[in-house]
mmCIF file of C-alpha atoms in Angstrom:
data_model
loop_
_atom_site.group_PDB
_atom_site.id
_atom_site.type_symbol
_atom_site.label_atom_id
_atom_site.label_comp_id
_atom_site.label_asym_id
_atom_site.label_seq_id
_atom_site.Cartn_x
_atom_site.Cartn_y
_atom_site.Cartn_z
ATOM 1 C CA UNK A 73 40.669 114.830 18.662
ATOM 2 C CA UNK A 74 41.422 110.753 17.402
ATOM 3 C CA UNK A 75 38.905 108.814 15.029
ATOM 4 C CA UNK A 76 37.839 106.436 19.090
ATOM 5 C CA UNK A 77 37.395 109.891 20.443
ATOM 6 C CA UNK A 78 35.344 111.039 18.132
ATOM 7 C CA UNK A 79 33.440 108.566 18.369
ATOM 8 C CA UNK A 80 32.922 108.231 21.852
ATOM 9 C CA UNK A 81 31.396 111.586 21.432
ATOM 10 C CA UNK A 82 29.681 111.064 19.173
ATOM 11 C CA UNK A 83 28.123 107.733 20.864
ATOM 12 C CA UNK A 84 27.397 109.843 24.220
ATOM 13 C CA UNK A 85 25.291 112.863 22.032
ATOM 14 C CA UNK A 86 22.965 109.728 20.620
ATOM 15 C CA UNK A 87 22.484 108.453 23.603
ATOM 16 C CA UNK A 88 21.875 111.420 25.624
ATOM 17 C CA UNK A 89 19.440 112.116 22.176
ATOM 18 C CA UNK A 90 17.637 109.339 22.920
ATOM 19 C CA UNK A 91 17.380 109.536 27.150
ATOM 20 C CA UNK A 92 16.225 112.950 26.630
ATOM 21 C CA UNK A 93 13.927 111.572 24.288
ATOM 22 C CA UNK A 94 12.706 108.369 26.397
ATOM 23 C CA UNK A 95 12.009 111.548 29.421
ATOM 24 C CA UNK A 96 10.153 113.238 26.819
ATOM 25 C CA UNK A 97 8.136 109.926 25.992
ATOM 26 C CA UNK A 98 7.005 109.856 29.761
ATOM 27 C CA UNK A 99 5.455 112.691 29.551
ATOM 28 C CA UNK A 100 4.133 112.380 26.806
ATOM 29 C CA UNK A 101 2.283 109.339 28.117
ATOM 30 C CA UNK A 102 1.212 110.857 31.020
ATOM 31 C CA UNK A 103 -0.384 112.960 30.153
ATOM 32 C CA UNK A 104 -2.285 111.118 27.382
ATOM 33 C CA UNK A 105 -3.417 108.863 30.414
ATOM 34 C CA UNK A 106 -4.717 111.850 32.528
ATOM 35 C CA UNK A 107 -6.100 114.451 30.032
ATOM 36 C CA UNK A 108 -9.556 113.007 29.950
ATOM 37 C CA UNK A 109 -10.011 113.964 33.524
ATOM 38 C CA UNK A 110 -8.170 117.750 33.278
ATOM 39 C CA UNK A 111 -11.701 118.827 35.099
ATOM 40 C CA UNK A 112 -11.391 116.548 37.202
ATOM 41 C CA UNK A 113 -8.295 117.115 38.399
ATOM 42 C CA UNK A 114 -8.598 121.091 38.261
ATOM 43 C CA UNK A 115 -10.680 120.860 39.941
ATOM 44 C CA UNK A 116 -9.458 119.294 42.711
ATOM 45 C CA UNK A 117 -6.079 121.282 42.785
ATOM 46 C CA UNK A 118 -9.153 124.659 43.223
ATOM 47 C CA UNK A 119 -10.454 122.422 45.667
ATOM 48 C CA UNK A 120 -9.183 125.097 47.656
ATOM 49 C CA UNK A 121 -9.972 128.124 47.088
ATOM 50 C CA UNK A 122 -14.107 126.548 46.586
ATOM 51 C CA UNK A 123 -13.431 125.900 50.102
ATOM 52 C CA UNK A 124 -13.112 129.229 51.165
ATOM 53 C CA UNK A 125 -14.636 131.280 48.459
ATOM 54 C CA UNK A 126 -17.979 132.795 49.917
ATOM 55 C CA UNK A 127 -21.687 131.606 49.492
ATOM 56 C CA UNK A 128 -22.697 131.820 46.490
ATOM 57 C CA UNK A 129 -19.232 132.717 44.459
ATOM 58 C CA UNK A 130 -17.532 131.125 41.804
ATOM 59 C CA UNK A 131 -14.729 131.009 40.293
ATOM 60 C CA UNK A 132 -14.583 132.478 36.649
ATOM 61 C CA UNK A 133 -13.461 132.992 32.788
ATOM 62 C CA UNK A 134 -12.396 136.766 31.974
ATOM 63 C CA UNK A 135 -10.730 134.229 28.374
ATOM 64 C CA UNK A 136 -12.649 132.415 25.841
ATOM 65 C CA UNK A 137 -10.701 129.843 25.835
ATOM 66 C CA UNK A 138 -9.329 129.417 29.231
ATOM 67 C CA UNK A 139 -12.339 126.688 30.489
ATOM 68 C CA UNK A 140 -10.051 124.542 28.019
ATOM 69 C CA UNK A 141 -7.091 126.054 28.028
ATOM 70 C CA UNK A 142 -6.841 125.934 32.096
ATOM 71 C CA UNK A 143 -7.231 121.955 32.313
ATOM 72 C CA UNK A 144 -5.251 120.935 29.608
ATOM 73 C CA UNK A 145 -2.015 123.174 30.728
ATOM 74 C CA UNK A 146 -2.206 122.019 34.313
ATOM 75 C CA UNK A 147 -2.670 118.800 32.762
ATOM 76 C CA UNK A 148 0.489 119.265 31.227
ATOM 77 C CA UNK A 149 2.237 119.777 34.112
ATOM 78 C CA UNK A 150 0.746 117.099 36.455
ATOM 79 C CA UNK A 151 2.262 114.914 33.590
ATOM 80 C CA UNK A 152 5.354 116.168 33.858
ATOM 81 C CA UNK A 153 5.823 116.348 38.094
ATOM 82 C CA UNK A 154 4.452 111.887 37.818
ATOM 83 C CA UNK A 155 7.257 111.801 35.383
ATOM 84 C CA UNK A 156 10.171 113.281 38.083
ATOM 85 C CA UNK A 157 11.845 109.998 39.216
ATOM 86 C CA UNK A 158 11.526 108.394 34.782
ATOM 87 C CA UNK A 159 14.054 111.794 33.888
ATOM 88 C CA UNK A 160 15.343 111.333 37.114
ATOM 89 C CA UNK A 161 16.096 108.245 36.471
ATOM 90 C CA UNK A 162 17.415 108.967 32.631
ATOM 91 C CA UNK A 163 19.874 111.415 34.567
ATOM 92 C CA UNK A 164 20.847 108.244 36.914
ATOM 93 C CA UNK A 165 21.604 106.283 33.112
ATOM 94 C CA UNK A 166 24.224 108.374 31.634
ATOM 95 C CA UNK A 167 25.599 109.761 34.351
ATOM 96 C CA UNK A 168 25.610 106.119 35.381
ATOM 97 C CA UNK A 169 28.785 104.574 34.109
ATOM 98 C CA UNK A 170 31.116 107.169 34.449
ATOM 99 C CA UNK A 171 30.772 107.031 38.591
ATOM 100 C CA UNK A 172 32.425 105.844 41.458
ATOM 101 C CA UNK A 173 31.134 102.899 42.893
ATOM 102 C CA UNK A 174 31.391 105.171 46.428
ATOM 103 C CA UNK A 175 29.913 107.758 44.279
ATOM 104 C CA UNK A 176 27.079 105.777 43.246
ATOM 105 C CA UNK A 177 26.434 104.651 46.474
ATOM 106 C CA UNK A 178 25.591 107.841 47.606
ATOM 107 C CA UNK A 179 24.237 109.220 44.273
ATOM 108 C CA UNK A 180 21.383 107.304 44.880
ATOM 109 C CA UNK A 181 20.004 107.578 48.106
ATOM 110 C CA UNK A 182 20.610 111.744 47.215
ATOM 111 C CA UNK A 183 18.467 111.332 44.040
ATOM 112 C CA UNK A 184 16.166 109.401 45.854
ATOM 113 C CA UNK A 185 15.707 111.915 48.502
ATOM 114 C CA UNK A 186 14.869 114.439 45.922
ATOM 115 C CA UNK A 187 12.032 113.205 44.463
ATOM 116 C CA UNK A 188 10.704 113.208 47.773
ATOM 117 C CA UNK A 189 11.555 115.669 49.755
ATOM 118 C CA UNK A 190 10.415 117.700 45.493
ATOM 119 C CA UNK A 191 6.623 115.681 46.654
ATOM 120 C CA UNK A 192 6.638 116.714 49.804
ATOM 121 C CA UNK A 193 6.714 120.168 49.243
ATOM 122 C CA UNK A 194 4.387 120.016 47.045
ATOM 123 C CA UNK A 195 2.075 118.231 49.652
ATOM 124 C CA UNK A 196 3.069 120.648 52.140
ATOM 125 C CA UNK A 197 1.727 123.491 49.550
ATOM 126 C CA UNK A 198 -1.175 121.689 48.989
ATOM 127 C CA UNK A 199 -2.498 120.634 51.873
ATOM 128 C CA UNK A 200 -1.722 123.420 54.465
ATOM 129 C CA UNK A 201 0.176 126.576 52.810
ATOM 130 C CA UNK A 202 -2.532 126.700 50.411
ATOM 131 C CA UNK A 203 -6.030 126.956 52.326
ATOM 132 C CA UNK A 204 -3.904 129.460 54.952
ATOM 133 C CA UNK A 205 -3.376 131.575 52.059
ATOM 134 C CA UNK A 206 -6.756 131.766 50.226
ATOM 135 C CA UNK A 207 -8.556 131.582 53.493
ATOM 136 C CA UNK A 208 -6.363 134.363 54.318
ATOM 137 C CA UNK A 209 -6.927 137.037 51.038
ATOM 138 C CA UNK A 210 -10.988 136.289 50.771
ATOM 139 C CA UNK A 211 -11.700 136.895 54.662
ATOM 140 C CA UNK A 212 -9.061 140.127 54.441
ATOM 141 C CA UNK A 213 -11.039 142.091 52.225
ATOM 142 C CA UNK A 214 -13.979 145.153 51.625
ATOM 143 C CA UNK A 215 -17.507 143.113 52.238
ATOM 144 C CA UNK A 216 -19.433 144.506 49.630
ATOM 145 C CA UNK A 217 -16.305 142.835 47.424
ATOM 146 C CA UNK A 218 -17.883 139.925 45.262
ATOM 147 C CA UNK A 219 -14.515 137.326 44.870
ATOM 148 C CA UNK A 220 -15.071 135.314 41.544
ATOM 149 C CA UNK A 221 -11.849 134.128 40.676
ATOM 150 C CA UNK A 222 -10.104 133.516 37.164
ATOM 151 C CA UNK A 223 -9.510 130.116 36.311
ATOM 152 C CA UNK A 224 -6.382 131.140 34.562
ATOM 153 C CA UNK A 225 -4.861 133.413 37.385
ATOM 154 C CA UNK A 226 -5.854 130.709 40.344
ATOM 155 C CA UNK A 227 -2.965 128.550 38.087
ATOM 156 C CA UNK A 228 -0.523 130.937 38.061
ATOM 157 C CA UNK A 229 -1.035 131.477 41.398
ATOM 158 C CA UNK A 230 -0.794 127.685 42.462
ATOM 159 C CA UNK A 231 1.641 126.523 40.133
ATOM 160 C CA UNK A 232 4.228 128.474 41.273
ATOM 161 C CA UNK A 233 3.669 128.010 44.827
ATOM 162 C CA UNK A 234 3.970 124.524 43.544
ATOM 163 C CA UNK A 235 6.776 125.411 41.374
ATOM 164 C CA UNK A 236 8.700 127.664 44.846
ATOM 165 C CA UNK A 237 7.713 124.626 47.695
ATOM 166 C CA UNK A 238 9.281 121.462 45.504
ATOM 167 C CA UNK A 239 12.186 123.627 44.887
ATOM 168 C CA UNK A 240 12.534 125.124 48.259
ATOM 169 C CA UNK A 241 12.423 121.149 49.397
ATOM 170 C CA UNK A 242 15.165 120.288 47.786
ATOM 171 C CA UNK A 243 18.295 122.281 50.184
ATOM 172 C CA UNK A 244 19.587 119.365 52.377
ATOM 173 C CA UNK A 245 20.357 117.779 49.119
ATOM 174 C CA UNK A 246 21.970 120.702 47.334
ATOM 175 C CA UNK A 247 23.638 120.679 50.659
ATOM 176 C CA UNK A 248 24.826 117.726 50.614
ATOM 177 C CA UNK A 249 26.117 117.231 47.705
ATOM 178 C CA UNK A 250 28.151 120.757 47.944
ATOM 179 C CA UNK A 251 29.523 119.448 51.167
ATOM 180 C CA UNK A 252 30.448 115.616 49.310
ATOM 181 C CA UNK A 253 31.910 118.184 45.721
ATOM 182 C CA UNK A 254 33.893 119.934 48.674
ATOM 183 C CA UNK A 255 32.147 122.571 47.165
ATOM 184 C CA UNK A 256 31.963 123.755 51.147
ATOM 185 C CA UNK A 257 31.554 122.407 54.042
ATOM 186 C CA UNK A 258 29.060 121.725 57.325
ATOM 187 C CA UNK A 259 31.332 124.552 59.525
ATOM 188 C CA UNK A 260 31.440 127.501 56.780
ATOM 189 C CA UNK A 261 27.322 126.800 56.182
ATOM 190 C CA UNK A 262 27.012 126.848 60.073
ATOM 191 C CA UNK A 263 28.663 130.552 60.142
ATOM 192 C CA UNK A 264 27.356 132.012 57.697
ATOM 193 C CA UNK A 265 23.632 131.004 59.088
ATOM 194 C CA UNK A 266 22.530 134.711 59.660
ATOM 195 C CA UNK A 267 23.252 135.511 55.872
ATOM 196 C CA UNK A 268 20.785 132.352 55.488
ATOM 197 C CA UNK A 269 18.075 133.463 56.463
ATOM 198 C CA UNK A 270 17.654 136.660 54.835
ATOM 199 C CA UNK A 271 18.712 134.849 51.602
ATOM 200 C CA UNK A 272 15.877 132.464 53.003
ATOM 201 C CA UNK A 273 13.149 135.795 53.297
ATOM 202 C CA UNK A 274 15.104 137.378 49.617
ATOM 203 C CA UNK A 275 14.980 133.378 47.760
ATOM 204 C CA UNK A 276 10.076 133.972 49.085
ATOM 205 C CA UNK A 277 10.125 136.879 48.056
ATOM 206 C CA UNK A 278 11.057 135.747 44.290
ATOM 207 C CA UNK A 279 10.028 132.376 43.748
ATOM 208 C CA UNK A 280 6.621 133.019 45.579
ATOM 209 C CA UNK A 281 3.457 135.607 44.835
ATOM 210 C CA UNK A 282 3.609 138.958 45.694
ATOM 211 C CA UNK A 283 2.392 138.828 49.194
ATOM 212 C CA UNK A 284 4.150 138.570 53.053
ATOM 213 C CA UNK A 285 1.618 135.899 54.088
ATOM 214 C CA UNK A 286 3.336 133.428 51.597
ATOM 215 C CA UNK A 287 6.669 134.456 51.437
ATOM 216 C CA UNK A 288 6.643 133.638 55.205
ATOM 217 C CA UNK A 289 4.824 129.921 54.455
ATOM 218 C CA UNK A 290 7.905 129.163 52.312
ATOM 219 C CA UNK A 291 10.935 131.366 53.857
ATOM 220 C CA UNK A 292 10.707 129.285 57.544
ATOM 221 C CA UNK A 293 9.971 125.571 55.339
ATOM 222 C CA UNK A 294 13.088 126.262 53.746
ATOM 223 C CA UNK A 295 15.464 127.314 57.110
ATOM 224 C CA UNK A 296 14.458 124.500 58.918
ATOM 225 C CA UNK A 297 15.166 122.159 56.027
ATOM 226 C CA UNK A 298 18.715 123.760 55.789
ATOM 227 C CA UNK A 299 18.979 122.855 59.456
ATOM 228 C CA UNK A 300 18.802 119.221 58.238
ATOM 229 C CA UNK A 301 20.492 119.143 55.873
ATOM 230 C CA UNK A 302 23.246 120.458 57.970
ATOM 231 C CA UNK A 303 22.791 117.471 59.333
ATOM 232 C CA UNK A 304 23.128 115.048 57.057
ATOM 233 C CA UNK A 305 25.772 116.409 55.301
ATOM 234 C CA UNK A 306 28.152 115.413 58.586
ATOM 235 C CA UNK A 307 28.005 112.089 56.478
ATOM 236 C CA UNK A 308 28.633 113.361 53.087
ATOM 237 C CA UNK A 309 31.464 115.797 53.285
ATOM 238 C CA UNK A 310 34.592 114.355 51.247
ATOM 239 C CA UNK A 311 36.237 113.640 55.082
ATOM 240 C CA UNK A 312 33.906 110.998 55.299
ATOM 241 C CA UNK A 313 34.158 109.690 52.352
ATOM 242 C CA UNK A 314 38.409 109.515 52.223
ATOM 243 C CA UNK A 315 38.169 107.999 56.165
ATOM 244 C CA UNK A 316 35.977 105.322 54.510
ATOM 245 C CA UNK A 317 38.127 104.600 51.746
ATOM 246 C CA UNK A 318 41.320 103.978 53.820
ATOM 247 C CA UNK A 319 39.813 101.403 56.308
#
């Protein structure tokens, strides 16, 4: 490796370090701004559960430190989720200089749509999935049972669902990138549609808590998003890019 190449490699590492530090700093700043409202944030996330609990039932803390650490942990995740646009911007700023102009035109809408889809997945989980799942679980137990969920257990349950739906909603973006890169094609994916149906339920089984309702509520949107990805991928194939360059 020549001295010029070595210095260039070191320069890339330094820039990567700076981008990572900026991303982490954005998470820290958002966390500092929100930590005062940690209890309020937890109350908002717990609202779907509170609404389904029987009268005179409350959430409990089985660990002495849980009343402090559960809202603290949730606020940290909220800061991470809130900083995703900044994190993606740092990633884009790092890779953009090495891209061609037509690649930049393709990746900008992909990055923007990935942010929108991720937040849409979390919103869908909070407003649609959580009320259905929690109402089901609180209504099927024995009548003599007093339901008092632990705040840490509920937080783990909710965060797992939020992350699962946020990632699952990125399916159209993943399909567009795969088709654009030439790793696969729309025709090939259509032929594998039956396997995708099985795969959606298998993935949902690993991403969601061990209950059929949560898995089904994730698998069905994944299949719908798969079809949306096939529709959009027609505009992001290698063939389309070649035709545009020839014109």
